[in-house]
Short mmCIF file of C-alpha atoms in Angstrom, two decimals:
data_model
loop_
_atom_site.label_atom_id
_atom_site.label_comp_id
_atom_site.label_asym_id
_atom_site.label_seq_id
_atom_site.Cartn_x
_atom_site.Cartn_y
_atom_site.Cartn_z
CA MET O 17 48.78 23.23 -42.25
CA THR O 18 45.30 24.70 -42.43
CA CYS O 19 43.00 26.04 -39.77
CA GLU O 20 39.87 28.10 -39.57
CA LEU O 21 41.01 31.73 -39.56
CA LEU O 22 38.45 34.43 -38.84
CA LYS O 23 39.55 38.02 -39.47
CA HIS O 24 37.43 41.06 -39.21
CA LEU O 25 37.80 44.82 -38.92
CA THR O 26 34.51 46.64 -38.47
CA GLU O 27 33.45 50.08 -37.39
CA GLU O 28 30.10 51.13 -36.00
CA ARG O 29 28.76 53.78 -33.64
CA GLY O 30 32.13 55.39 -33.09
CA SER O 31 33.98 52.31 -31.91
CA ASN O 32 36.42 49.96 -33.58
CA LEU O 33 36.74 46.21 -33.41
CA MET O 34 40.45 45.46 -33.62
CA LEU O 35 41.84 43.12 -36.21
CA GLY O 36 41.66 39.79 -34.45
CA PHE O 37 41.65 36.10 -35.06
CA ILE O 38 40.23 32.89 -33.67
CA ILE O 39 42.14 29.74 -34.45
CA ARG O 40 40.29 26.46 -34.04
CA PRO O 41 42.28 23.62 -35.63
CA PRO O 42 40.14 20.82 -37.07
CA HIS O 43 40.13 17.73 -34.90
CA GLN O 44 42.18 15.74 -37.39
CA LEU O 45 45.03 18.29 -37.29
CA LEU O 46 45.54 18.21 -33.53
CA SER O 47 48.35 15.69 -33.83
CA LEU O 48 50.26 18.17 -35.97
CA LEU O 49 49.66 21.17 -33.73
CA LEU O 50 49.78 19.70 -30.27
CA CYS O 51 51.95 17.40 -28.23
CA PRO O 52 52.01 13.78 -29.38
CA GLY O 53 49.91 11.56 -27.17
CA LEU O 54 48.37 14.47 -25.25
CA ARG O 55 44.61 14.66 -25.50
CA ILE O 56 43.76 18.33 -25.94
CA PRO O 57 40.33 19.00 -27.39
CA ARG O 58 41.01 22.48 -28.75
CA LEU O 59 43.63 25.17 -29.00
CA SER O 60 41.98 28.57 -29.06
CA VAL O 61 43.50 31.99 -29.52
CA LEU O 62 41.08 34.84 -29.11
CA CYS O 63 42.28 38.37 -29.73
CA ALA O 64 39.22 40.13 -31.14
CA GLN O 65 37.77 42.62 -28.70
CA PRO O 66 36.02 46.03 -28.69
CA ARG O 67 38.36 49.03 -28.51
CA LEU O 68 37.59 52.69 -28.15
CA ARG O 69 38.48 54.61 -31.31
CA ALA O 70 41.13 56.59 -29.40
CA MET O 71 42.86 53.34 -28.49
CA ALA O 72 42.94 51.76 -31.95
CA VAL O 73 46.20 49.94 -32.64
CA SER O 74 48.21 50.55 -35.78
CA SER O 75 50.96 47.98 -35.28
CA SER O 76 50.46 44.34 -36.19
CA SER O 77 49.28 42.10 -33.35
CA TRP O 78 51.83 39.52 -34.53
CA GLU O 79 54.60 41.78 -33.15
CA LEU O 80 53.23 41.62 -29.60
CA PRO O 81 54.63 39.16 -27.03
CA LEU O 82 52.77 35.85 -26.92
CA VAL O 83 52.08 34.03 -23.64
CA ALA O 84 50.86 30.48 -23.13
CA VAL O 85 48.55 29.45 -20.29
CA CYS O 86 48.71 25.75 -19.42
CA GLN O 87 45.88 23.73 -17.91
CA VAL O 88 46.63 20.36 -16.31
CA THR O 89 45.19 17.71 -14.01
CA SER O 90 47.87 17.05 -11.41
CA THR O 91 47.85 13.81 -9.41
CA PRO O 92 50.12 12.45 -6.67
CA ASP O 93 52.36 11.08 -9.47
CA LYS O 94 55.12 13.71 -9.71
CA LYS O 95 56.90 12.05 -12.62
CA GLN O 96 53.82 11.89 -14.81
CA ASN O 97 52.87 15.45 -13.86
CA PHE O 98 56.26 16.67 -15.08
CA ILE O 99 55.89 14.78 -18.37
CA THR O 100 52.50 16.42 -18.97
CA CYS O 101 53.73 19.91 -18.09
CA ALA O 102 56.89 19.50 -20.15
CA GLU O 103 54.87 18.55 -23.24
CA LEU O 104 52.78 21.70 -22.90
CA ILE O 105 55.82 23.89 -22.31
CA ARG O 106 57.58 22.51 -25.39
CA GLU O 107 54.42 23.09 -27.42
CA ALA O 108 54.21 26.67 -26.13
CA ALA O 109 57.79 27.22 -27.29
CA ARG O 110 57.03 25.75 -30.72
CA LEU O 111 54.06 28.09 -31.07
CA GLY O 112 56.25 31.11 -30.38
CA ALA O 113 55.38 31.99 -26.78
CA CYS O 114 57.94 33.90 -24.74
CA LEU O 115 56.47 32.83 -21.37
CA ALA O 116 54.43 29.83 -20.23
CA PHE O 117 52.26 29.81 -17.10
CA LEU O 118 51.58 26.65 -15.08
CA PRO O 119 48.86 26.40 -12.41
CA GLU O 120 49.05 26.07 -8.67
CA ALA O 121 50.19 22.60 -7.58
CA PHE O 122 51.68 21.85 -11.01
CA ASP O 123 54.09 19.51 -9.21
CA PHE O 124 51.41 17.33 -7.56
CA ILE O 125 48.08 17.27 -5.75
CA ALA O 126 48.19 14.84 -2.84
CA ARG O 127 45.39 12.97 -1.13
CA ASN O 128 46.06 14.33 2.36
CA PRO O 129 48.41 16.66 4.30
CA GLU O 130 50.75 13.82 5.22
CA GLU O 131 51.27 12.88 1.57
CA THR O 132 51.71 16.57 0.68
CA LEU O 133 54.56 16.92 3.17
CA HIS O 134 56.13 13.65 2.04
CA LEU O 135 56.16 14.64 -1.64
CA SER O 136 57.40 18.20 -1.09
CA GLU O 137 60.92 19.34 -2.03
CA PRO O 138 63.21 22.32 -1.48
CA LEU O 139 63.71 24.82 -4.32
CA GLY O 140 67.11 23.27 -4.90
CA GLY O 141 65.66 19.77 -5.30
CA ASN O 142 65.41 17.50 -8.33
CA LEU O 143 62.07 18.73 -9.66
CA LEU O 144 63.01 22.40 -9.92
CA GLY O 145 66.26 21.24 -11.48
CA GLU O 146 64.26 19.54 -14.24
CA TYR O 147 62.26 22.70 -14.88
CA THR O 148 65.46 24.76 -14.91
CA GLN O 149 66.82 22.49 -17.64
CA LEU O 150 63.51 22.66 -19.52
CA ALA O 151 63.49 26.47 -19.49
CA ARG O 152 67.01 26.50 -20.94
CA GLU O 153 66.15 23.86 -23.52
CA CYS O 154 63.07 25.74 -24.74
CA GLY O 155 64.49 29.25 -24.31
CA LEU O 156 61.26 30.09 -22.49
CA TRP O 157 60.40 31.97 -19.32
CA LEU O 158 58.29 29.89 -16.93
CA SER O 159 55.77 30.83 -14.26
CA LEU O 160 55.61 27.82 -11.95
CA GLY O 161 52.41 28.70 -10.22
CA GLY O 162 52.54 26.93 -6.90
CA PHE O 163 55.40 24.67 -5.86
CA HIS O 164 55.18 22.71 -2.59
CA GLU O 165 58.40 24.10 -1.10
CA ARG O 166 60.33 22.85 1.88
CA GLY O 167 61.76 26.12 3.13
CA GLN O 168 64.80 26.80 5.24
CA ASP O 169 62.66 26.34 8.36
CA TRP O 170 61.49 22.84 7.33
CA GLU O 171 63.37 21.04 10.10
CA GLN O 172 61.80 23.27 12.75
CA THR O 173 58.25 23.57 11.42
CA GLN O 174 57.69 20.39 9.38
CA LYS O 175 55.47 22.55 7.18
CA ILE O 176 55.91 23.90 3.66
CA TYR O 177 55.27 27.03 1.59
CA ASN O 178 53.06 27.35 -1.48
CA CYS O 179 55.67 29.03 -3.66
CA HIS O 180 55.20 30.74 -7.03
CA VAL O 181 58.53 30.57 -8.89
CA ILE O 182 59.58 32.52 -12.00
CA LEU O 183 62.38 31.07 -14.13
CA ASN O 184 63.96 33.06 -16.96
CA ASN O 185 64.92 31.55 -20.30
CA LYS O 186 68.35 30.67 -18.91
CA GLY O 187 66.76 28.58 -16.17
CA SER O 188 67.61 30.98 -13.34
CA VAL O 189 65.16 31.66 -10.51
CA VAL O 190 64.44 35.38 -10.81
CA ALA O 191 61.49 35.67 -8.41
CA THR O 192 59.68 33.72 -5.72
CA TYR O 193 56.44 34.54 -3.94
CA ARG O 194 55.06 32.49 -1.07
CA LYS O 195 51.27 32.48 -0.86
CA THR O 196 50.15 34.90 1.83
CA HIS O 197 46.43 34.03 2.06
CA LEU O 198 45.87 30.38 2.90
CA CYS O 199 42.62 28.71 1.90
CA ASP O 200 40.99 27.43 5.09
CA VAL O 201 37.34 27.14 4.07
CA GLU O 202 34.41 24.74 4.19
CA ILE O 203 32.12 25.11 1.18
CA PRO O 204 29.00 22.89 1.17
CA GLY O 205 29.16 20.47 -1.72
CA GLN O 206 32.87 21.03 -2.33
CA GLY O 207 34.50 19.51 0.72
CA PRO O 208 36.67 21.18 3.36
CA MET O 209 40.00 22.81 2.52
CA HIS O 210 42.49 23.44 5.31
CA GLU O 211 45.67 24.58 3.61
CA SER O 212 47.22 25.69 6.91
CA ASN O 213 47.39 22.05 8.05
CA SER O 214 50.51 21.65 5.95
CA THR O 215 51.42 25.15 4.78
CA ILE O 216 52.86 28.32 6.30
CA PRO O 217 51.63 31.69 4.97
CA GLY O 218 54.27 33.74 3.19
CA PRO O 219 55.62 36.78 5.07
CA SER O 220 55.51 39.38 2.26
CA LEU O 221 54.62 40.31 -1.28
CA GLU O 222 57.13 40.22 -4.13
CA SER O 223 57.84 43.31 -6.20
CA PRO O 224 56.76 42.88 -9.85
CA ILE O 225 59.35 41.19 -12.03
CA SER O 226 60.26 42.36 -15.54
CA THR O 227 59.74 39.68 -18.21
CA PRO O 228 59.57 39.71 -22.03
CA ALA O 229 55.77 40.03 -21.73
CA GLY O 230 55.76 42.87 -19.20
CA LYS O 231 56.07 43.43 -15.44
CA ILE O 232 54.42 40.54 -13.64
CA GLY O 233 52.88 40.70 -10.18
CA LEU O 234 52.83 37.34 -8.42
CA ALA O 235 49.89 35.87 -6.52
CA ILE O 236 48.31 32.43 -6.08
CA CYS O 237 44.67 31.28 -6.24
CA TYR O 238 42.90 32.36 -3.01
CA ASP O 239 44.88 35.63 -3.13
CA MET O 240 42.49 36.83 -5.84
CA ARG O 241 39.81 37.35 -3.20
CA PHE O 242 41.89 40.15 -1.65
CA PRO O 243 41.96 43.21 -3.94
CA GLU O 244 44.39 44.98 -1.62
CA LEU O 245 47.10 42.64 -2.91
CA SER O 246 46.45 43.47 -6.57
CA LEU O 247 46.31 47.20 -5.82
CA ALA O 248 49.65 47.01 -4.03
CA LEU O 249 51.18 45.17 -6.99
CA VAL O 250 49.90 47.63 -9.59
CA GLN O 251 51.13 50.58 -7.54
CA ALA O 252 54.52 48.87 -7.56
CA GLY O 253 54.45 48.76 -11.38
CA ALA O 254 52.66 45.52 -12.29
CA GLU O 255 51.22 45.25 -15.80
CA ILE O 256 50.24 41.59 -15.60
CA LEU O 257 48.75 39.88 -12.55
CA THR O 258 49.02 36.11 -12.24
CA TYR O 259 46.62 33.88 -10.32
CA PRO O 260 47.68 30.25 -10.85
CA SER O 261 44.91 28.27 -9.23
CA ALA O 262 43.11 25.07 -8.33
CA PHE O 263 39.54 26.31 -7.88
CA GLY O 264 36.86 23.90 -6.70
CA SER O 265 33.76 22.73 -8.54
CA VAL O 266 31.38 24.91 -6.49
CA THR O 267 33.30 28.17 -6.17
CA GLY O 268 34.61 27.87 -9.74
CA PRO O 269 31.33 28.38 -11.66
CA ALA O 270 30.19 31.05 -9.19
CA HIS O 271 33.32 33.15 -8.64
CA TRP O 272 36.25 32.26 -10.93
CA GLU O 273 35.67 34.44 -13.98
CA VAL O 274 33.94 37.20 -12.00
CA LEU O 275 36.90 37.63 -9.66
CA LEU O 276 39.50 37.52 -12.43
CA ARG O 277 37.69 40.13 -14.51
CA ALA O 278 37.19 42.31 -11.44
CA ARG O 279 40.92 42.21 -10.62
CA ALA O 280 41.74 43.12 -14.23
CA ILE O 281 39.32 46.06 -14.34
CA GLU O 282 40.18 47.59 -10.98
CA SER O 283 43.94 47.25 -11.48
CA GLN O 284 43.91 47.99 -15.24
CA CYS O 285 46.25 45.04 -15.72
CA TYR O 286 46.25 41.91 -17.81
CA VAL O 287 45.29 38.93 -15.65
CA VAL O 288 46.70 35.49 -16.44
CA ALA O 289 45.14 32.55 -14.62
CA ALA O 290 46.44 29.03 -15.26
CA ALA O 291 44.17 26.48 -13.62
CA GLN O 292 43.97 22.88 -12.54
CA CYS O 293 41.11 20.92 -14.09
CA GLY O 294 39.33 17.61 -13.72
CA ARG O 295 39.63 14.89 -11.09
CA HIS O 296 43.00 14.59 -9.38
CA HIS O 297 42.09 11.57 -7.26
CA GLU O 298 39.09 10.21 -5.40
CA LYS O 299 39.05 13.13 -2.94
CA ARG O 300 39.48 16.19 -5.13
CA ALA O 301 38.54 17.79 -8.46
CA SER O 302 39.16 21.25 -9.95
CA TYR O 303 37.13 23.60 -12.13
CA GLY O 304 39.63 24.50 -14.87
CA HIS O 305 38.71 27.31 -17.32
CA SER O 306 42.20 28.82 -17.51
CA MET O 307 42.04 32.26 -19.09
CA VAL O 308 43.63 35.59 -19.90
CA VAL O 309 41.72 38.82 -19.22
CA ASP O 310 42.76 42.17 -20.66
CA PRO O 311 42.75 45.47 -18.69
CA TRP O 312 39.27 46.31 -20.03
CA GLY O 313 37.93 43.12 -18.42
CA THR O 314 37.51 41.17 -21.65
CA VAL O 315 38.40 37.47 -21.65
CA VAL O 316 40.80 37.32 -24.60
CA ALA O 317 41.77 33.65 -24.32
CA ARG O 318 40.49 30.62 -22.44
CA CYS O 319 41.15 26.90 -22.36
CA SER O 320 38.53 24.38 -23.34
CA GLU O 321 37.69 21.39 -21.17
CA GLY O 322 40.53 19.12 -20.11
CA PRO O 323 44.32 19.52 -20.20
CA GLY O 324 45.67 21.90 -22.82
CA LEU O 325 46.81 25.43 -23.38
CA CYS O 326 45.56 28.76 -24.69
CA LEU O 327 47.52 31.68 -26.09
CA ALA O 328 47.20 35.44 -25.85
CA ARG O 329 49.18 38.45 -27.00
CA ILE O 330 50.01 41.12 -24.43
CA ASP O 331 49.55 44.67 -25.72
CA LEU O 332 51.19 47.03 -23.24
CA ASN O 333 50.57 50.06 -25.45
CA TYR O 334 46.86 49.33 -25.17
CA LEU O 335 47.22 49.04 -21.40
CA ARG O 336 48.97 52.41 -21.17
CA ARG O 337 46.38 54.12 -23.34
CA LEU O 338 43.55 52.68 -21.28
CA ARG O 339 45.16 53.97 -18.09
CA GLN O 340 45.57 57.36 -19.73
CA HIS O 341 41.93 57.56 -20.84
CA LEU O 342 40.57 56.15 -17.56
CA PRO O 343 43.05 57.39 -14.90
CA VAL O 344 41.40 55.80 -11.86
CA PHE O 345 44.59 55.73 -9.80
CA GLN O 346 44.80 59.52 -10.08
CA HIS O 347 41.23 59.84 -8.83
CA ARG O 348 41.56 57.89 -5.60
CA ARG O 349 40.54 59.71 -2.40
CA PRO O 350 42.53 58.05 0.39
CA GLU O 351 41.70 60.95 2.73
CA LEU O 352 38.10 59.67 2.68
CA TYR O 353 38.57 55.93 3.00
CA GLY O 354 42.21 55.44 3.90
CA HIS O 355 44.87 53.58 1.97
CA LEU O 356 43.42 50.21 0.96
CA SER O 357 46.94 49.11 0.13
CA HIS O 358 50.43 50.43 0.53
CA PRO O 359 53.07 50.53 -2.21
CA LEU O 360 55.68 47.81 -1.94
CA SER O 361 59.08 48.94 -0.71
#
């Protein structure tokens, strides 16, 4: 199996460019590398990025944990959505990932609030059971980025939670976070979004969860507009922030990458953002551009157009060295501007 492999190690003006690679399989090899029957234009792995000389890495990048970021176009068809996601998850496992990230609303995107409520399930329902079995089958951790959850108060409220679920490689639920900032906005040219019509805001943040890739802080989509959340997560030990999303076609080009890179830089964390893409139905479309950003703010992996996945290696030694060389959390002056966030209990 051949692919274009670009390797380079250069040095100029006192800085190093780490050994990196870009893999772009030729179009005719996609059927060998990707899921049968799934139309994915390109699989890209980007790991080349500028590094300060003091932070040069001696160990091989192949030893670092590999994560997969999945991009899908959910519809109201829950069965087909699962088939698509399962193909990507199995491909992530075949490529050696230890953790796969799915976007917000991976289970479905409905046409209206009534359909959303009708299609929703409890965490103990059939759909999460299928993902539990899939995690065990693949031996893979899963970040299920936004499940339409009927909570314990469903009978009283007739509303749901937007729930980010982490499954370990045994299929056990090890963390859940219910979206705390609901997207009630009206953007000209994008159509109104009133998430609170069907959804209850979550009551609290979730402490970062240890995974094979690092300690993950959980968030969902609109949460990225609130830096206090990311600061609270990093103070609680997060090394990776996750923003599974379904950004719109107007806010996406303007804000998506800017916000993700800002959260990475200010928190000195990796940021992983799995995204919905394309047209879900006649009423809604999403921007896509799933990506991984490193703690320096460099986009180290991104998906191309359409459904697919991208891969990135997580270098926690690099993260720790960056925090050591640029110790912003030691330089904060809360006596001047107050505590913008409080550590999680």
